[in-house]
Amino acid sequence: MKKAKKHSTITLMLIVLFSLTFNNTKAQLKTPSSVGKYEKGAITLKKGKEIEGYIYMDMLNPQEFQKRVNLIDEKTYKAFLKGKKIKKDIEVYKAKDLGSFKLENGQKFKKAKYVNIFATRKQDMLPKNLMLEVVTEGKITVYKKHHHTQGIVSSYLPDRTEVSDAEYVEWQENNFEILYQKEGEGAKNMSVINIKALVGDNEVVLANYIKDYYGFQTLFTKGPVFESSFQLDALEAFTNMVEDYNK
C-alpha cells in the first residue's frame, strides 16, 4: 500500500514539474523579443490626419502591428533610449481607426478588410481590419500578411527554443501570405485567385499572362492551405504583372 502511495506521489510530482516547465516555456515565448524596436514613421488616421512619431515594430510578433499601432513622440522616444519607463506615454491606435502607416525605411502598411477562409472558429471567420504591408498599390494592391508562426510544421520553421530572436527573424521576415485587393473589394488570399478574372479587362496583361511572360504560371502553387512562405519568386512575378495592370 505504501509502495503504491509512493509511486502515486512521484507521478504527481512529475506531472507538476512538467506543467511548470511547459508553462515557463510558454511564458518565455510570450515575453517581448529583443528585436522589437521603435522606428521613425508616421500614421495616417481614417479621416486623413497624419501624425509623426516612432512606431513599435516587432517581427517576432507581427500580429500586433497588424492589429494596432503603438506610437510615441520624439520626447518619449528620447526617454525610452535612456531606459526610462514610457508605458503611460504610448498612444495606441487600433486598425479600425487608421488608414495607413509608413516607416522612414520606405515600408508602408495599409488597412484592408480580410476574411480568413481557412478559419475553423466562427469568431475567426468574421471580416477583420488589418494593417498589411504594401508590396505595390493601385487598381490592384498586393500585400504581405505576416505571421508569427507558419501554423503548420514545416522544414522551414526553426525550433524557436534553439535559436536567437535575430536568427528567428531571418525566417520570420519571409513568413507571409500573399494577398491581393482589387478596388472596391476586400483583400483575398492567393489560394482563391482567378487570374483571368482579375486582369481580364486588360488585354495586354492577360495575353502576357497566358504566354507566361511573367513566369507566374510556373511559379504559382496551390494547396489546401496556400503556403506563400519563401515563395519570393512568385511574389515578384505576381507583382510585376499587377504593376503592368496598374499602369
CSV table of C-alpha atoms in Angstrom, one decimal:
chain,number,residue,atom,x,y,z
A,1,MET,CA,0.0,0.0,0.0
A,2,LYS,CA,2.8,2.3,1.0
A,3,LYS,CA,4.7,1.5,-2.3
A,4,ALA,CA,1.6,2.3,-4.4
A,5,LYS,CA,1.2,5.6,-2.5
A,6,LYS,CA,4.9,6.4,-3.1
A,7,HIS,CA,4.5,5.8,-6.9
A,8,SER,CA,1.4,8.0,-6.9
A,9,THR,CA,3.3,10.8,-5.2
A,10,ILE,CA,6.2,10.6,-7.7
A,11,THR,CA,3.8,10.6,-10.6
A,12,LEU,CA,2.1,13.7,-9.2
A,13,MET,CA,5.4,15.4,-8.8
A,14,LEU,CA,6.4,14.7,-12.3
A,15,ILE,CA,3.1,16.0,-13.7
A,16,VAL,CA,3.5,19.2,-11.7
A,17,LEU,CA,7.2,19.6,-12.8
A,18,PHE,CA,6.2,19.1,-16.5
A,19,SER,CA,3.4,21.6,-16.2
A,20,LEU,CA,5.7,24.2,-14.6
A,21,THR,CA,8.3,23.6,-17.3
A,22,PHE,CA,5.7,23.9,-20.1
A,23,ASN,CA,4.2,27.0,-18.7
A,24,ASN,CA,7.6,28.6,-18.2
A,25,THR,CA,8.5,27.9,-21.8
A,26,LYS,CA,5.2,29.4,-22.9
A,27,ALA,CA,5.8,32.4,-20.7
A,28,GLN,CA,9.3,32.9,-22.2
A,29,LEU,CA,8.0,32.9,-25.7
A,30,LYS,CA,5.3,35.5,-24.9
A,31,THR,CA,7.8,38.0,-23.4
A,32,PRO,CA,8.8,41.0,-25.6
A,33,SER,CA,11.5,39.9,-28.1
A,34,SER,CA,15.0,41.5,-28.3
A,35,VAL,CA,14.3,42.5,-31.9
A,36,GLY,CA,11.3,44.8,-31.2
A,37,LYS,CA,12.2,48.5,-31.6
A,38,TYR,CA,10.6,51.9,-32.2
A,39,GLU,CA,11.1,53.1,-35.8
A,40,LYS,CA,10.6,56.6,-37.1
A,41,GLY,CA,7.5,57.0,-39.2
A,42,ALA,CA,4.0,58.4,-39.4
A,43,ILE,CA,0.4,57.2,-39.1
A,44,THR,CA,-2.5,58.4,-41.2
A,45,LEU,CA,-5.8,58.3,-39.4
A,46,LYS,CA,-9.0,57.2,-41.1
A,47,LYS,CA,-10.1,60.8,-41.7
A,48,GLY,CA,-6.7,61.7,-43.2
A,49,LYS,CA,-4.8,63.4,-40.3
A,50,GLU,CA,-1.1,62.5,-40.3
A,51,ILE,CA,0.8,62.1,-37.0
A,52,GLU,CA,4.6,61.7,-37.0
A,53,GLY,CA,6.4,59.7,-34.3
A,54,TYR,CA,8.0,56.4,-33.6
A,55,ILE,CA,6.2,53.2,-34.2
A,56,TYR,CA,6.9,49.9,-32.4
A,57,MET,CA,7.7,47.1,-34.8
A,58,ASP,CA,8.4,43.6,-33.7
A,59,MET,CA,8.8,41.0,-36.5
A,60,LEU,CA,8.5,38.2,-33.9
A,61,ASN,CA,5.0,39.4,-33.1
A,62,PRO,CA,3.7,40.9,-36.4
A,63,GLN,CA,0.1,40.1,-35.4
A,64,GLU,CA,0.5,43.1,-33.0
A,65,PHE,CA,1.4,45.8,-35.5
A,66,GLN,CA,-1.2,44.4,-38.0
A,67,LYS,CA,-3.9,44.9,-35.4
A,68,ARG,CA,-2.8,48.1,-33.7
A,69,VAL,CA,-0.1,50.7,-33.8
A,70,ASN,CA,1.9,51.8,-30.7
A,71,LEU,CA,3.1,55.3,-31.3
A,72,ILE,CA,5.4,57.6,-29.2
A,73,ASP,CA,6.6,61.1,-29.8
A,74,GLU,CA,10.1,62.5,-30.0
A,75,LYS,CA,10.3,63.4,-26.3
A,76,THR,CA,9.1,59.9,-25.2
A,77,TYR,CA,11.5,58.2,-27.7
A,78,LYS,CA,14.5,60.0,-26.1
A,79,ALA,CA,13.3,58.9,-22.7
A,80,PHE,CA,13.0,55.4,-24.0
A,81,LEU,CA,16.6,55.4,-25.3
A,82,LYS,CA,17.7,56.4,-21.8
A,83,GLY,CA,16.0,53.4,-20.3
A,84,LYS,CA,13.1,55.2,-18.7
A,85,LYS,CA,9.6,53.7,-18.4
A,86,ILE,CA,7.3,55.1,-21.1
A,87,LYS,CA,4.2,52.8,-20.9
A,88,LYS,CA,1.9,55.6,-19.9
A,89,ASP,CA,3.0,57.8,-22.8
A,90,ILE,CA,2.3,55.2,-25.6
A,91,GLU,CA,-0.6,56.1,-27.8
A,92,VAL,CA,-2.4,53.0,-29.1
A,93,TYR,CA,-4.4,53.2,-32.4
A,94,LYS,CA,-6.5,50.3,-33.5
A,95,ALA,CA,-6.6,49.3,-37.1
A,96,LYS,CA,-10.2,50.4,-37.5
A,97,ASP,CA,-9.2,54.0,-36.6
A,98,LEU,CA,-6.3,54.1,-39.1
A,99,GLY,CA,-5.9,54.5,-42.9
A,100,SER,CA,-2.2,53.6,-43.1
A,101,PHE,CA,1.2,54.0,-41.6
A,102,LYS,CA,4.7,54.3,-43.1
A,103,LEU,CA,8.2,53.9,-41.8
A,104,GLU,CA,11.2,56.0,-42.7
A,105,ASN,CA,12.8,53.0,-44.3
A,106,GLY,CA,10.2,53.0,-47.0
A,107,GLN,CA,7.8,50.3,-45.8
A,108,LYS,CA,4.1,51.1,-46.0
A,109,PHE,CA,1.2,49.4,-44.2
A,110,LYS,CA,-2.4,50.0,-45.3
A,111,LYS,CA,-5.7,49.0,-43.7
A,112,ALA,CA,-7.5,46.2,-45.5
A,113,LYS,CA,-10.5,44.1,-44.6
A,114,TYR,CA,-9.7,40.5,-44.7
A,115,VAL,CA,-11.6,37.2,-44.0
A,116,ASN,CA,-9.6,34.1,-43.2
A,117,ILE,CA,-11.3,31.5,-45.4
A,118,PHE,CA,-9.3,28.7,-43.7
A,119,ALA,CA,-10.6,29.6,-40.2
A,120,THR,CA,-12.2,26.9,-38.2
A,121,ARG,CA,-13.6,29.0,-35.4
A,122,LYS,CA,-16.7,31.2,-36.0
A,123,GLN,CA,-15.1,34.3,-34.5
A,124,ASP,CA,-12.2,34.0,-36.9
A,125,MET,CA,-14.5,33.9,-39.9
A,126,LEU,CA,-15.6,37.5,-39.5
A,127,PRO,CA,-14.0,40.2,-41.6
A,128,LYS,CA,-11.2,42.0,-39.8
A,129,ASN,CA,-9.4,45.2,-40.3
A,130,LEU,CA,-5.6,44.6,-40.5
A,131,MET,CA,-2.6,46.8,-41.3
A,132,LEU,CA,-0.9,44.9,-44.1
A,133,GLU,CA,2.4,45.6,-45.7
A,134,VAL,CA,2.0,47.1,-49.2
A,135,VAL,CA,4.1,45.5,-51.9
A,136,THR,CA,2.5,47.6,-54.7
A,137,GLU,CA,-0.7,49.6,-54.9
A,138,GLY,CA,-3.1,50.9,-57.4
A,139,LYS,CA,-6.2,49.5,-59.1
A,140,ILE,CA,-4.9,46.2,-57.7
A,141,THR,CA,-2.9,46.3,-54.4
A,142,VAL,CA,-0.6,43.4,-53.3
A,143,TYR,CA,0.0,42.9,-49.6
A,144,LYS,CA,2.1,40.7,-47.3
A,145,LYS,CA,0.2,39.4,-44.3
A,146,HIS,CA,2.9,38.4,-41.9
A,147,HIS,CA,2.6,35.5,-39.5
A,148,HIS,CA,4.0,34.7,-36.0
A,149,THR,CA,4.2,31.0,-36.9
A,150,GLN,CA,3.6,29.0,-40.0
A,151,GLY,CA,0.6,27.4,-38.5
A,152,ILE,CA,1.8,24.0,-39.6
A,153,VAL,CA,5.1,22.2,-39.0
A,154,SER,CA,7.4,22.6,-42.0
A,155,SER,CA,11.1,22.1,-42.8
A,156,TYR,CA,11.4,25.9,-42.9
A,157,LEU,CA,10.3,26.5,-39.3
A,158,PRO,CA,13.3,26.6,-36.9
A,159,ASP,CA,12.9,25.4,-33.3
A,160,ARG,CA,12.0,28.6,-31.5
A,161,THR,CA,13.7,27.4,-28.3
A,162,GLU,CA,17.1,26.7,-30.0
A,163,VAL,CA,17.7,29.9,-32.0
A,164,SER,CA,18.1,33.5,-31.0
A,165,ASP,CA,15.5,36.2,-31.8
A,166,ALA,CA,17.7,37.6,-34.5
A,167,GLU,CA,18.1,34.2,-36.2
A,168,TYR,CA,14.3,33.5,-36.0
A,169,VAL,CA,13.5,36.9,-37.6
A,170,GLU,CA,15.6,35.9,-40.7
A,171,TRP,CA,12.9,33.3,-41.2
A,172,GLN,CA,10.0,35.4,-40.0
A,173,GLU,CA,10.6,38.2,-42.5
A,174,ASN,CA,9.6,35.9,-45.3
A,175,ASN,CA,6.8,34.2,-43.4
A,176,PHE,CA,3.8,35.8,-45.1
A,177,GLU,CA,0.7,35.1,-47.1
A,178,ILE,CA,0.4,37.0,-50.4
A,179,LEU,CA,-2.9,38.9,-50.5
A,180,TYR,CA,-4.4,41.0,-53.3
A,181,GLN,CA,-7.2,43.5,-53.4
A,182,LYS,CA,-9.0,45.0,-56.3
A,183,GLU,CA,-10.6,48.4,-55.9
A,184,GLY,CA,-13.9,48.2,-54.1
A,185,GLU,CA,-13.3,44.6,-52.9
A,186,GLY,CA,-11.9,43.0,-49.8
A,187,ALA,CA,-8.4,41.6,-49.6
A,188,LYS,CA,-8.1,37.9,-50.7
A,189,ASN,CA,-5.7,35.1,-50.3
A,190,MET,CA,-4.0,34.0,-53.5
A,191,SER,CA,-5.3,30.4,-53.0
A,192,VAL,CA,-8.6,31.6,-54.3
A,193,ILE,CA,-7.2,33.7,-57.1
A,194,ASN,CA,-8.6,33.6,-60.7
A,195,ILE,CA,-6.0,35.4,-62.8
A,196,LYS,CA,-8.2,35.7,-65.9
A,197,ALA,CA,-11.0,37.3,-63.9
A,198,LEU,CA,-8.6,39.6,-62.1
A,199,VAL,CA,-6.7,41.1,-65.1
A,200,GLY,CA,-9.1,40.0,-67.9
A,201,ASP,CA,-10.2,43.6,-68.6
A,202,ASN,CA,-6.6,44.4,-69.7
A,203,GLU,CA,-6.0,42.6,-73.0
A,204,VAL,CA,-2.2,43.2,-73.0
A,205,VAL,CA,-1.7,41.9,-69.5
A,206,LEU,CA,-4.0,39.0,-70.0
A,207,ALA,CA,-2.2,38.0,-73.2
A,208,ASN,CA,1.2,38.2,-71.4
A,209,TYR,CA,-0.2,36.0,-68.6
A,210,ILE,CA,-1.4,33.4,-71.0
A,211,LYS,CA,2.0,33.3,-72.7
A,212,ASP,CA,3.6,33.0,-69.2
A,213,TYR,CA,5.5,36.2,-69.8
A,214,TYR,CA,5.7,36.9,-66.1
A,215,GLY,CA,6.6,33.3,-65.2
A,216,PHE,CA,3.8,33.4,-62.8
A,217,GLN,CA,2.0,30.2,-64.0
A,218,THR,CA,5.2,28.2,-63.5
A,219,LEU,CA,5.9,29.6,-60.0
A,220,PHE,CA,2.4,29.7,-58.5
A,221,THR,CA,1.4,26.8,-56.3
A,222,LYS,CA,-1.8,25.9,-54.6
A,223,GLY,CA,-2.8,23.6,-51.9
A,224,PRO,CA,-5.4,23.0,-49.1
A,225,VAL,CA,-3.6,25.9,-47.3
A,226,PHE,CA,-1.7,28.3,-49.5
A,227,GLU,CA,1.9,28.4,-48.3
A,228,SER,CA,3.5,31.6,-49.5
A,229,SER,CA,6.5,31.5,-47.2
A,230,PHE,CA,9.7,31.6,-49.1
A,231,GLN,CA,7.9,31.9,-52.4
A,232,LEU,CA,9.6,35.2,-53.1
A,233,ASP,CA,9.8,34.4,-56.8
A,234,ALA,CA,6.1,34.0,-57.0
A,235,LEU,CA,5.6,37.3,-55.2
A,236,GLU,CA,7.9,39.1,-57.6
A,237,ALA,CA,6.3,37.6,-60.7
A,238,PHE,CA,2.8,38.5,-59.4
A,239,THR,CA,3.9,42.0,-58.5
A,240,ASN,CA,5.3,42.6,-62.0
A,241,MET,CA,2.0,41.5,-63.6
A,242,VAL,CA,0.0,43.8,-61.2
A,243,GLU,CA,2.2,46.7,-61.9
A,244,ASP,CA,1.7,46.3,-65.6
A,245,TYR,CA,-2.0,46.2,-65.0
A,246,ASN,CA,-1.9,49.3,-62.8
A,247,LYS,CA,-0.1,51.4,-65.4
